[in-house]
PDB file of N, CA and C in Angstrom:
ATOM      1  N   MET A   1       0.698  -1.468  -0.682  1.00  0.00           N
ATOM      2  CA  MET A   1       0.346   0.094  -0.052  1.00  0.00           C
ATOM      3  C   MET A   1       0.807   1.097  -0.229  1.00  0.00           C
ATOM      4  N   ARG A   2       1.807   1.342   1.006  1.00  0.00           N
ATOM      5  CA  ARG A   2       2.544   2.572   0.499  1.00  0.00           C
ATOM      6  C   ARG A   2       3.534   2.749  -0.668  1.00  0.00           C
ATOM      7  N   GLU A   3       3.700   2.255  -1.401  1.00  0.00           N
ATOM      8  CA  GLU A   3       4.825   1.628  -2.268  1.00  0.00           C
ATOM      9  C   GLU A   3       3.715   2.589  -3.672  1.00  0.00           C
ATOM     10  N   ASP A   4       2.088   2.055  -3.323  1.00  0.00           N
ATOM     11  CA  ASP A   4       1.892   2.356  -4.805  1.00  0.00           C
ATOM     12  C   ASP A   4       0.958   3.796  -4.017  1.00  0.00           C
ATOM     13  N   PHE A   5       0.936   4.016  -3.018  1.00  0.00           N
ATOM     14  CA  PHE A   5       1.070   5.704  -2.719  1.00  0.00           C
ATOM     15  C   PHE A   5       2.126   6.237  -3.245  1.00  0.00           C
ATOM     16  N   ILE A   6       2.610   5.925  -2.882  1.00  0.00           N
ATOM     17  CA  ILE A   6       4.178   6.811  -3.007  1.00  0.00           C
ATOM     18  C   ILE A   6       4.944   6.618  -4.759  1.00  0.00           C
ATOM     19  N   PHE A   7       4.495   5.519  -5.164  1.00  0.00           N
ATOM     20  CA  PHE A   7       4.628   5.495  -7.180  1.00  0.00           C
ATOM     21  C   PHE A   7       3.264   6.524  -7.588  1.00  0.00           C
ATOM     22  N   LYS A   8       2.344   6.462  -6.868  1.00  0.00           N
ATOM     23  CA  LYS A   8       1.512   7.518  -7.503  1.00  0.00           C
ATOM     24  C   LYS A   8       1.391   9.366  -7.091  1.00  0.00           C
ATOM     25  N   PHE A   9       2.587   9.189  -5.900  1.00  0.00           N
ATOM     26  CA  PHE A   9       2.221  10.557  -5.464  1.00  0.00           C
ATOM     27  C   PHE A   9       3.711  10.980  -6.872  1.00  0.00           C
ATOM     28  N   ILE A  10       4.760  10.014  -6.480  1.00  0.00           N
ATOM     29  CA  ILE A  10       5.774  10.641  -7.536  1.00  0.00           C
ATOM     30  C   ILE A  10       5.428  11.230  -8.516  1.00  0.00           C
ATOM     31  N   LEU A  11       4.393  10.082  -9.703  1.00  0.00           N
ATOM     32  CA  LEU A  11       4.041  10.680 -11.081  1.00  0.00           C
ATOM     33  C   LEU A  11       2.961  11.196 -10.796  1.00  0.00           C
ATOM     34  N   SER A  12       2.743  11.947  -9.946  1.00  0.00           N
ATOM     35  CA  SER A  12       1.921  13.293  -9.750  1.00  0.00           C
ATOM     36  C   SER A  12       2.284  14.215 -10.314  1.00  0.00           C
ATOM     37  N   LEU A  13       3.967  13.916  -8.988  1.00  0.00           N
ATOM     38  CA  LEU A  13       4.972  15.671  -9.464  1.00  0.00           C
ATOM     39  C   LEU A  13       5.331  16.042 -10.681  1.00  0.00           C
ATOM     40  N   PHE A  14       5.451  14.699 -11.848  1.00  0.00           N
ATOM     41  CA  PHE A  14       6.045  14.811 -13.207  1.00  0.00           C
ATOM     42  C   PHE A  14       5.143  15.441 -13.710  1.00  0.00           C
ATOM     43  N   ASN A  15       5.514  16.715 -14.632  1.00  0.00           N
ATOM     44  CA  ASN A  15       5.085  17.734 -16.095  1.00  0.00           C
ATOM     45  C   ASN A  15       5.498  17.296 -17.046  1.00  0.00           C
ATOM     46  N   GLU A  16       5.324  18.312 -17.666  1.00  0.00           N
ATOM     47  CA  GLU A  16       5.854  18.206 -19.165  1.00  0.00           C
ATOM     48  C   GLU A  16       7.541  19.254 -19.303  1.00  0.00           C
ATOM     49  N   GLN A  17       7.784  20.147 -18.144  1.00  0.00           N
ATOM     50  CA  GLN A  17       9.530  20.607 -17.577  1.00  0.00           C
ATOM     51  C   GLN A  17       9.939  19.566 -16.485  1.00  0.00           C
ATOM     52  N   THR A  18       8.984  18.492 -15.873  1.00  0.00           N
ATOM     53  CA  THR A  18      10.188  18.145 -15.208  1.00  0.00           C
ATOM     54  C   THR A  18      11.517  17.545 -15.635  1.00  0.00           C
ATOM     55  N   ARG A  19      12.102  17.779 -15.089  1.00  0.00           N
ATOM     56  CA  ARG A  19      13.838  17.032 -15.517  1.00  0.00           C
ATOM     57  C   ARG A  19      14.452  16.746 -13.711  1.00  0.00           C
ATOM     58  N   VAL A  20      14.348  15.348 -13.654  1.00  0.00           N
ATOM     59  CA  VAL A  20      15.026  14.877 -12.149  1.00  0.00           C
ATOM     60  C   VAL A  20      15.697  13.576 -12.497  1.00  0.00           C
ATOM     61  N   THR A  21      16.551  13.654 -11.608  1.00  0.00           N
ATOM     62  CA  THR A  21      17.282  12.099 -11.658  1.00  0.00           C
ATOM     63  C   THR A  21      16.654  11.410 -10.160  1.00  0.00           C
ATOM     64  N   ALA A  22      16.446  10.119 -10.257  1.00  0.00           N
ATOM     65  CA  ALA A  22      16.470   9.615  -8.514  1.00  0.00           C
ATOM     66  C   ALA A  22      17.320   9.977  -7.676  1.00  0.00           C
ATOM     67  N   LYS A  23      18.463  10.507  -8.105  1.00  0.00           N
ATOM     68  CA  LYS A  23      19.558  10.879  -6.598  1.00  0.00           C
ATOM     69  C   LYS A  23      18.946  12.170  -5.910  1.00  0.00           C
ATOM     70  N   GLN A  24      18.304  12.551  -7.465  1.00  0.00           N
ATOM     71  CA  GLN A  24      18.035  14.524  -6.979  1.00  0.00           C
ATOM     72  C   GLN A  24      16.678  14.428  -6.207  1.00  0.00           C
ATOM     73  N   LEU A  25      15.817  12.918  -6.563  1.00  0.00           N
ATOM     74  CA  LEU A  25      14.753  12.968  -5.823  1.00  0.00           C
ATOM     75  C   LEU A  25      14.340  13.021  -4.704  1.00  0.00           C
ATOM     76  N   SER A  26      15.933  11.782  -4.495  1.00  0.00           N
ATOM     77  CA  SER A  26      16.122  11.293  -3.041  1.00  0.00           C
ATOM     78  C   SER A  26      16.430  12.526  -2.338  1.00  0.00           C
ATOM     79  N   LEU A  27      17.301  13.253  -2.751  1.00  0.00           N
ATOM     80  CA  LEU A  27      17.753  14.769  -1.922  1.00  0.00           C
ATOM     81  C   LEU A  27      17.102  15.338  -1.754  1.00  0.00           C
ATOM     82  N   ILE A  28      16.330  15.666  -2.565  1.00  0.00           N
ATOM     83  CA  ILE A  28      14.686  16.536  -2.115  1.00  0.00           C
ATOM     84  C   ILE A  28      14.051  15.974  -1.408  1.00  0.00           C
ATOM     85  N   ALA A  29      13.794  14.738  -1.442  1.00  0.00           N
ATOM     86  CA  ALA A  29      12.843  13.716  -0.621  1.00  0.00           C
ATOM     87  C   ALA A  29      13.346  13.895   0.541  1.00  0.00           C
ATOM     88  N   GLY A  30      14.602  14.323   0.939  1.00  0.00           N
ATOM     89  CA  GLY A  30      15.423  13.298   2.430  1.00  0.00           C
ATOM     90  C   GLY A  30      15.231  15.608   3.279  1.00  0.00           C
ATOM     91  N   GLY A  31      15.162  15.939   2.315  1.00  0.00           N
ATOM     92  CA  GLY A  31      15.367  17.539   2.619  1.00  0.00           C
ATOM     93  C   GLY A  31      16.352  18.271   2.888  1.00  0.00           C
ATOM     94  N   LYS A  32      18.039  17.939   2.194  1.00  0.00           N
ATOM     95  CA  LYS A  32      18.779  18.403   1.464  1.00  0.00           C
ATOM     96  C   LYS A  32      18.393  19.463   1.430  1.00  0.00           C
ATOM     97  N   ARG A  33      19.298  20.381   2.284  1.00  0.00           N
ATOM     98  CA  ARG A  33      19.269  22.212   1.952  1.00  0.00           C
ATOM     99  C   ARG A  33      20.493  22.320   1.409  1.00  0.00           C
ATOM    100  N   THR A  34      21.078  22.105   0.397  1.00  0.00           N
ATOM    101  CA  THR A  34      22.081  22.745  -0.453  1.00  0.00           C
ATOM    102  C   THR A  34      21.653  23.638  -2.176  1.00  0.00           C
ATOM    103  N   PRO A  35      22.658  23.856  -2.080  1.00  0.00           N
ATOM    104  CA  PRO A  35      22.023  25.355  -2.880  1.00  0.00           C
ATOM    105  C   PRO A  35      21.449  24.678  -3.954  1.00  0.00           C
ATOM    106  N   SER A  36      22.250  23.346  -4.503  1.00  0.00           N
ATOM    107  CA  SER A  36      21.995  23.051  -5.880  1.00  0.00           C
ATOM    108  C   SER A  36      21.122  21.666  -5.532  1.00  0.00           C
ATOM    109  N   VAL A  37      20.227  21.652  -4.831  1.00  0.00           N
ATOM    110  CA  VAL A  37      18.996  20.626  -4.371  1.00  0.00           C
ATOM    111  C   VAL A  37      18.083  21.660  -4.043  1.00  0.00           C
ATOM    112  N   LEU A  38      17.947  22.712  -3.533  1.00  0.00           N
ATOM    113  CA  LEU A  38      16.805  23.897  -3.598  1.00  0.00           C
ATOM    114  C   LEU A  38      16.779  24.193  -4.712  1.00  0.00           C
ATOM    115  N   PHE A  39      17.879  25.062  -5.652  1.00  0.00           N
ATOM    116  CA  PHE A  39      17.761  25.616  -6.803  1.00  0.00           C
ATOM    117  C   PHE A  39      16.438  23.956  -7.735  1.00  0.00           C
ATOM    118  N   ASN A  40      17.066  22.587  -7.869  1.00  0.00           N
ATOM    119  CA  ASN A  40      16.610  22.390  -8.396  1.00  0.00           C
ATOM    120  C   ASN A  40      14.619  21.574  -7.210  1.00  0.00           C
ATOM    121  N   VAL A  41      14.809  21.740  -6.697  1.00  0.00           N
ATOM    122  CA  VAL A  41      13.495  22.161  -6.001  1.00  0.00           C
ATOM    123  C   VAL A  41      12.146  23.128  -6.718  1.00  0.00           C
ATOM    124  N   GLU A  42      13.402  24.772  -7.107  1.00  0.00           N
ATOM    125  CA  GLU A  42      12.581  25.437  -7.501  1.00  0.00           C
ATOM    126  C   GLU A  42      12.600  25.897  -9.148  1.00  0.00           C
ATOM    127  N   LYS A  43      13.282  24.898  -9.743  1.00  0.00           N
ATOM    128  CA  LYS A  43      13.553  24.583 -11.159  1.00  0.00           C
ATOM    129  C   LYS A  43      12.234  23.452 -11.579  1.00  0.00           C
ATOM    130  N   ASN A  44      11.974  22.719 -11.044  1.00  0.00           N
ATOM    131  CA  ASN A  44      10.960  21.408 -10.931  1.00  0.00           C
ATOM    132  C   ASN A  44      10.029  21.300 -10.387  1.00  0.00           C
ATOM    133  N   LYS A  45       9.647  22.532  -9.482  1.00  0.00           N
ATOM    134  CA  LYS A  45       8.622  22.304  -8.909  1.00  0.00           C
ATOM    135  C   LYS A  45       8.266  21.707  -7.962  1.00  0.00           C
ATOM    136  N   LEU A  46       9.053  21.404  -6.967  1.00  0.00           N
ATOM    137  CA  LEU A  46       8.879  19.974  -5.987  1.00  0.00           C
ATOM    138  C   LEU A  46       8.129  20.223  -4.971  1.00  0.00           C
ATOM    139  N   TYR A  47       8.146  21.570  -4.636  1.00  0.00           N
ATOM    140  CA  TYR A  47       8.050  21.867  -3.043  1.00  0.00           C
ATOM    141  C   TYR A  47       6.998  20.723  -2.216  1.00  0.00           C
ATOM    142  N   THR A  48       6.542  20.115  -2.736  1.00  0.00           N
ATOM    143  CA  THR A  48       5.844  19.207  -2.015  1.00  0.00           C
ATOM    144  C   THR A  48       5.892  17.454  -1.525  1.00  0.00           C
ATOM    145  N   LEU A  49       7.107  17.189  -2.552  1.00  0.00           N
ATOM    146  CA  LEU A  49       8.079  16.492  -1.986  1.00  0.00           C
ATOM    147  C   LEU A  49       9.445  16.852  -1.309  1.00  0.00           C
ATOM    148  N   PHE A  50       9.779  18.069  -0.933  1.00  0.00           N
ATOM    149  CA  PHE A  50      10.290  18.030  -0.451  1.00  0.00           C
ATOM    150  C   PHE A  50      10.347  17.926   1.713  1.00  0.00           C
ATOM    151  N   GLY A  51      11.875  17.271   2.081  1.00  0.00           N
ATOM    152  CA  GLY A  51      11.515  16.414   3.237  1.00  0.00           C
ATOM    153  C   GLY A  51      10.384  15.573   3.842  1.00  0.00           C
ATOM    154  N   LEU A  52       9.463  15.087   2.723  1.00  0.00           N
ATOM    155  CA  LEU A  52       8.357  14.733   2.909  1.00  0.00           C
ATOM    156  C   LEU A  52       9.183  13.581   2.891  1.00  0.00           C
ATOM    157  N   PHE A  53       9.924  11.947   2.720  1.00  0.00           N
ATOM    158  CA  PHE A  53      10.326  10.954   3.087  1.00  0.00           C
ATOM    159  C   PHE A  53      11.796  10.685   2.821  1.00  0.00           C
ATOM    160  N   PRO A  54      12.444  11.703   4.327  1.00  0.00           N
ATOM    161  CA  PRO A  54      13.122  11.085   4.890  1.00  0.00           C
ATOM    162  C   PRO A  54      14.170   9.754   4.836  1.00  0.00           C
ATOM    163  N   ASP A  55      12.861   8.602   5.162  1.00  0.00           N
ATOM    164  CA  ASP A  55      13.663   7.802   5.544  1.00  0.00           C
ATOM    165  C   ASP A  55      13.440   6.865   4.120  1.00  0.00           C
ATOM    166  N   LEU A  56      13.447   7.168   3.121  1.00  0.00           N
ATOM    167  CA  LEU A  56      13.934   6.205   2.169  1.00  0.00           C
ATOM    168  C   LEU A  56      14.679   6.402   1.506  1.00  0.00           C
ATOM    169  N   SER A  57      16.076   5.360   0.961  1.00  0.00           N
ATOM    170  CA  SER A  57      17.152   5.305  -0.005  1.00  0.00           C
ATOM    171  C   SER A  57      17.291   5.710  -1.138  1.00  0.00           C
ATOM    172  N   LEU A  58      18.113   5.533  -1.475  1.00  0.00           N
ATOM    173  CA  LEU A  58      18.293   6.057  -2.716  1.00  0.00           C
ATOM    174  C   LEU A  58      18.301   5.010  -3.120  1.00  0.00           C
ATOM    175  N   LYS A  59      18.471   3.618  -3.179  1.00  0.00           N
ATOM    176  CA  LYS A  59      18.654   2.439  -3.665  1.00  0.00           C
ATOM    177  C   LYS A  59      16.555   2.248  -4.196  1.00  0.00           C
ATOM    178  N   GLU A  60      15.859   2.710  -2.989  1.00  0.00           N
ATOM    179  CA  GLU A  60      14.296   2.424  -2.752  1.00  0.00           C
ATOM    180  C   GLU A  60      13.601   3.629  -3.958  1.00  0.00           C
ATOM    181  N   TRP A  61      14.373   5.096  -4.002  1.00  0.00           N
ATOM    182  CA  TRP A  61      14.577   5.771  -5.404  1.00  0.00           C
ATOM    183  C   TRP A  61      14.101   5.267  -6.368  1.00  0.00           C
ATOM    184  N   GLU A  62      14.974   4.666  -6.869  1.00  0.00           N
ATOM    185  CA  GLU A  62      15.814   3.945  -7.497  1.00  0.00           C
ATOM    186  C   GLU A  62      14.890   3.189  -8.338  1.00  0.00           C
ATOM    187  N   SER A  63      14.564   2.242  -7.548  1.00  0.00           N
ATOM    188  CA  SER A  63      12.944   1.352  -7.983  1.00  0.00           C
ATOM    189  C   SER A  63      12.369   2.104  -8.314  1.00  0.00           C
ATOM    190  N   LEU A  64      11.924   2.855  -7.264  1.00  0.00           N
ATOM    191  CA  LEU A  64       9.913   3.586  -7.838  1.00  0.00           C
ATOM    192  C   LEU A  64      10.611   4.078  -9.128  1.00  0.00           C
ATOM    193  N   THR A  65      11.906   4.524  -9.314  1.00  0.00           N
ATOM    194  CA  THR A  65      11.814   5.344 -10.820  1.00  0.00           C
ATOM    195  C   THR A  65      11.898   4.102 -11.609  1.00  0.00           C
ATOM    196  N   ASN A  66      12.313   3.329 -11.644  1.00  0.00           N
ATOM    197  CA  ASN A  66      12.706   1.809 -12.365  1.00  0.00           C
ATOM    198  C   ASN A  66      11.478   1.329 -12.661  1.00  0.00           C
ATOM    199  N   THR A  67      10.480   1.583 -11.635  1.00  0.00           N
ATOM    200  CA  THR A  67       9.268   0.944 -12.292  1.00  0.00           C
ATOM    201  C   THR A  67       7.829   2.115 -12.300  1.00  0.00           C
ATOM    202  N   LEU A  68       8.638   3.627 -12.573  1.00  0.00           N
ATOM    203  CA  LEU A  68       8.010   4.477 -13.660  1.00  0.00           C
ATOM    204  C   LEU A  68       8.419   3.870 -15.226  1.00  0.00           C
ATOM    205  N   LEU A  69      10.028   3.504 -14.967  1.00  0.00           N
ATOM    206  CA  LEU A  69      10.503   3.737 -16.327  1.00  0.00           C
ATOM    207  C   LEU A  69       9.663   2.380 -17.429  1.00  0.00           C
ATOM    208  N   GLU A  70       9.977   1.765 -16.556  1.00  0.00           N
ATOM    209  CA  GLU A  70       9.261  -0.021 -16.960  1.00  0.00           C
ATOM    210  C   GLU A  70       7.712   0.311 -17.506  1.00  0.00           C
ATOM    211  N   ASN A  71       7.288   0.923 -16.914  1.00  0.00           N
ATOM    212  CA  ASN A  71       5.605   1.207 -17.254  1.00  0.00           C
ATOM    213  C   ASN A  71       5.737   2.120 -17.881  1.00  0.00           C
ATOM    214  N   GLU A  72       6.530   2.541 -18.920  1.00  0.00           N
ATOM    215  CA  GLU A  72       6.128   3.777 -19.280  1.00  0.00           C
ATOM    216  C   GLU A  72       6.162   4.860 -19.404  1.00  0.00           C
ATOM    217  N   LEU A  73       6.100   5.503 -18.188  1.00  0.00           N
ATOM    218  CA  LEU A  73       5.163   6.611 -17.561  1.00  0.00           C
ATOM    219  C   LEU A  73       6.110   7.741 -17.129  1.00  0.00           C
ATOM    220  N   VAL A  74       7.455   7.435 -17.479  1.00  0.00           N
ATOM    221  CA  VAL A  74       8.402   8.411 -17.292  1.00  0.00           C
ATOM    222  C   VAL A  74       9.754   7.897 -18.066  1.00  0.00           C
ATOM    223  N   ASP A  75      10.306   8.416 -19.049  1.00  0.00           N
ATOM    224  CA  ASP A  75      11.387   7.843 -20.167  1.00  0.00           C
ATOM    225  C   ASP A  75      12.686   8.308 -19.549  1.00  0.00           C
ATOM    226  N   LEU A  76      13.959   8.100 -19.948  1.00  0.00           N
ATOM    227  CA  LEU A  76      15.087   8.894 -19.795  1.00  0.00           C
ATOM    228  C   LEU A  76      15.210  10.528 -21.010  1.00  0.00           C
ATOM    229  N   ASN A  77      16.274  11.274 -20.459  1.00  0.00           N
ATOM    230  CA  ASN A  77      16.091  11.723 -21.671  1.00  0.00           C
ATOM    231  C   ASN A  77      17.554  12.757 -21.124  1.00  0.00           C
ATOM    232  N   GLU A  78      18.510  12.646 -21.733  1.00  0.00           N
ATOM    233  CA  GLU A  78      19.584  12.863 -20.900  1.00  0.00           C
ATOM    234  C   GLU A  78      20.169  12.563 -19.048  1.00  0.00           C
ATOM    235  N   GLY A  79      19.936  11.745 -19.378  1.00  0.00           N
ATOM    236  CA  GLY A  79      20.115  11.121 -17.459  1.00  0.00           C
ATOM    237  C   GLY A  79      18.881  11.532 -16.994  1.00  0.00           C
ATOM    238  N   SER A  80      18.602  12.745 -17.134  1.00  0.00           N
ATOM    239  CA  SER A  80      17.171  12.554 -16.235  1.00  0.00           C
ATOM    240  C   SER A  80      15.878  11.965 -16.634  1.00  0.00           C
ATOM    241  N   LEU A  81      14.987  12.094 -15.668  1.00  0.00           N
ATOM    242  CA  LEU A  81      13.447  11.277 -15.751  1.00  0.00           C
ATOM    243  C   LEU A  81      12.679  12.355 -16.458  1.00  0.00           C
ATOM    244  N   CYS A  82      11.771  12.302 -17.092  1.00  0.00           N
ATOM    245  CA  CYS A  82      10.841  13.352 -17.833  1.00  0.00           C
ATOM    246  C   CYS A  82       9.396  12.703 -17.700  1.00  0.00           C
ATOM    247  N   GLN A  83       8.867  13.404 -18.593  1.00  0.00           N
ATOM    248  CA  GLN A  83       7.094  12.424 -18.475  1.00  0.00           C
ATOM    249  C   GLN A  83       6.836  11.980 -19.565  1.00  0.00           C
ATOM    250  N   THR A  84       5.685  10.742 -19.876  1.00  0.00           N
ATOM    251  CA  THR A  84       6.038  10.594 -20.961  1.00  0.00           C
ATOM    252  C   THR A  84       4.241  11.003 -21.313  1.00  0.00           C
ATOM    253  N   ALA A  85       3.832  10.456 -22.762  1.00  0.00           N
ATOM    254  CA  ALA A  85       2.398  10.861 -22.591  1.00  0.00           C
ATOM    255  C   ALA A  85       1.893  10.139 -22.303  1.00  0.00           C
ATOM    256  N   LYS A  86       2.546   8.376 -21.963  1.00  0.00           N
ATOM    257  CA  LYS A  86       1.540   7.993 -21.192  1.00  0.00           C
ATOM    258  C   LYS A  86       1.815   8.340 -20.349  1.00  0.00           C
ATOM    259  N   GLY A  87       3.112   8.483 -19.350  1.00  0.00           N
ATOM    260  CA  GLY A  87       2.405   9.176 -17.534  1.00  0.00           C
ATOM    261  C   GLY A  87       1.504  10.171 -17.763  1.00  0.00           C
ATOM    262  N   ALA A  88       1.462  11.292 -18.666  1.00  0.00           N
ATOM    263  CA  ALA A  88       0.535  12.561 -18.382  1.00  0.00           C
ATOM    264  C   ALA A  88      -0.964  11.780 -18.804  1.00  0.00           C
ATOM    265  N   LYS A  89      -1.337  10.434 -19.031  1.00  0.00           N
ATOM    266  CA  LYS A  89      -3.106  10.193 -19.557  1.00  0.00           C
ATOM    267  C   LYS A  89      -2.440   9.953 -18.100  1.00  0.00           C
ATOM    268  N   VAL A  90      -2.182   8.591 -17.514  1.00  0.00           N
ATOM    269  CA  VAL A  90      -1.988   8.281 -16.256  1.00  0.00           C
ATOM    270  C   VAL A  90      -2.617   9.644 -15.388  1.00  0.00           C
ATOM    271  N   LYS A  91      -1.789  10.078 -14.964  1.00  0.00           N
ATOM    272  CA  LYS A  91      -1.782  11.277 -14.420  1.00  0.00           C
ATOM    273  C   LYS A  91      -3.469  12.303 -14.628  1.00  0.00           C
ATOM    274  N   LYS A  92      -3.402  12.150 -15.406  1.00  0.00           N
ATOM    275  CA  LYS A  92      -5.156  12.913 -15.303  1.00  0.00           C
ATOM    276  C   LYS A  92      -6.369  12.006 -14.789  1.00  0.00           C
ATOM    277  N   ILE A  93      -5.950  10.837 -15.456  1.00  0.00           N
ATOM    278  CA  ILE A  93      -7.015   9.720 -14.955  1.00  0.00           C
ATOM    279  C   ILE A  93      -7.109   9.442 -13.165  1.00  0.00           C
ATOM    280  N   LEU A  94      -5.673   9.284 -12.482  1.00  0.00           N
ATOM    281  CA  LEU A  94      -5.706   9.427 -11.531  1.00  0.00           C
ATOM    282  C   LEU A  94      -6.299  10.889 -10.723  1.00  0.00           C
ATOM    283  N   ARG A  95      -5.742  11.768 -11.181  1.00  0.00           N
ATOM    284  CA  ARG A  95      -6.675  13.488 -10.932  1.00  0.00           C
ATOM    285  C   ARG A  95      -8.027  13.179 -11.198  1.00  0.00           C
ATOM    286  N   MET A  96      -9.229  12.564 -12.144  1.00  0.00           N
ATOM    287  CA  MET A  96     -10.256  12.200 -11.892  1.00  0.00           C
ATOM    288  C   MET A  96     -10.723  11.410 -10.857  1.00  0.00           C
ATOM    289  N   LEU A  97     -10.286  10.532 -10.973  1.00  0.00           N
ATOM    290  CA  LEU A  97     -10.479   9.386 -10.005  1.00  0.00           C
ATOM    291  C   LEU A  97     -10.784  10.448  -8.058  1.00  0.00           C
ATOM    292  N   PHE A  98      -9.362  10.705  -8.143  1.00  0.00           N
ATOM    293  CA  PHE A  98      -9.794  10.988  -7.245  1.00  0.00           C
ATOM    294  C   PHE A  98     -10.057  12.673  -6.493  1.00  0.00           C
ATOM    295  N   GLN A  99     -10.675  12.959  -7.406  1.00  0.00           N
ATOM    296  CA  GLN A  99     -11.419  13.920  -7.418  1.00  0.00           C
ATOM    297  C   GLN A  99     -12.916  14.256  -6.334  1.00  0.00           C
TER     298      GLN A  99
END
């Protein structure tokens, strides 16, 4: 249940402009306060993720992002994760279901 929630939550954070790596997601979720992490929070509008999952390891973030990649909800573009058309459709469906 927890992994399913986190999976859907992470997908909800992505939009057409989001470009992050699993490592960056891990640092943001852990609440790391370095200039580069805070810049990524601002650039990718990931405010809701900041400090929310401090107990998830990088390995767990890699597993979550691999699941998103395997389901073709995100894609790798120059080493960063970005939302796919399929991911946008799934996100829209989830938004309609939970309104």
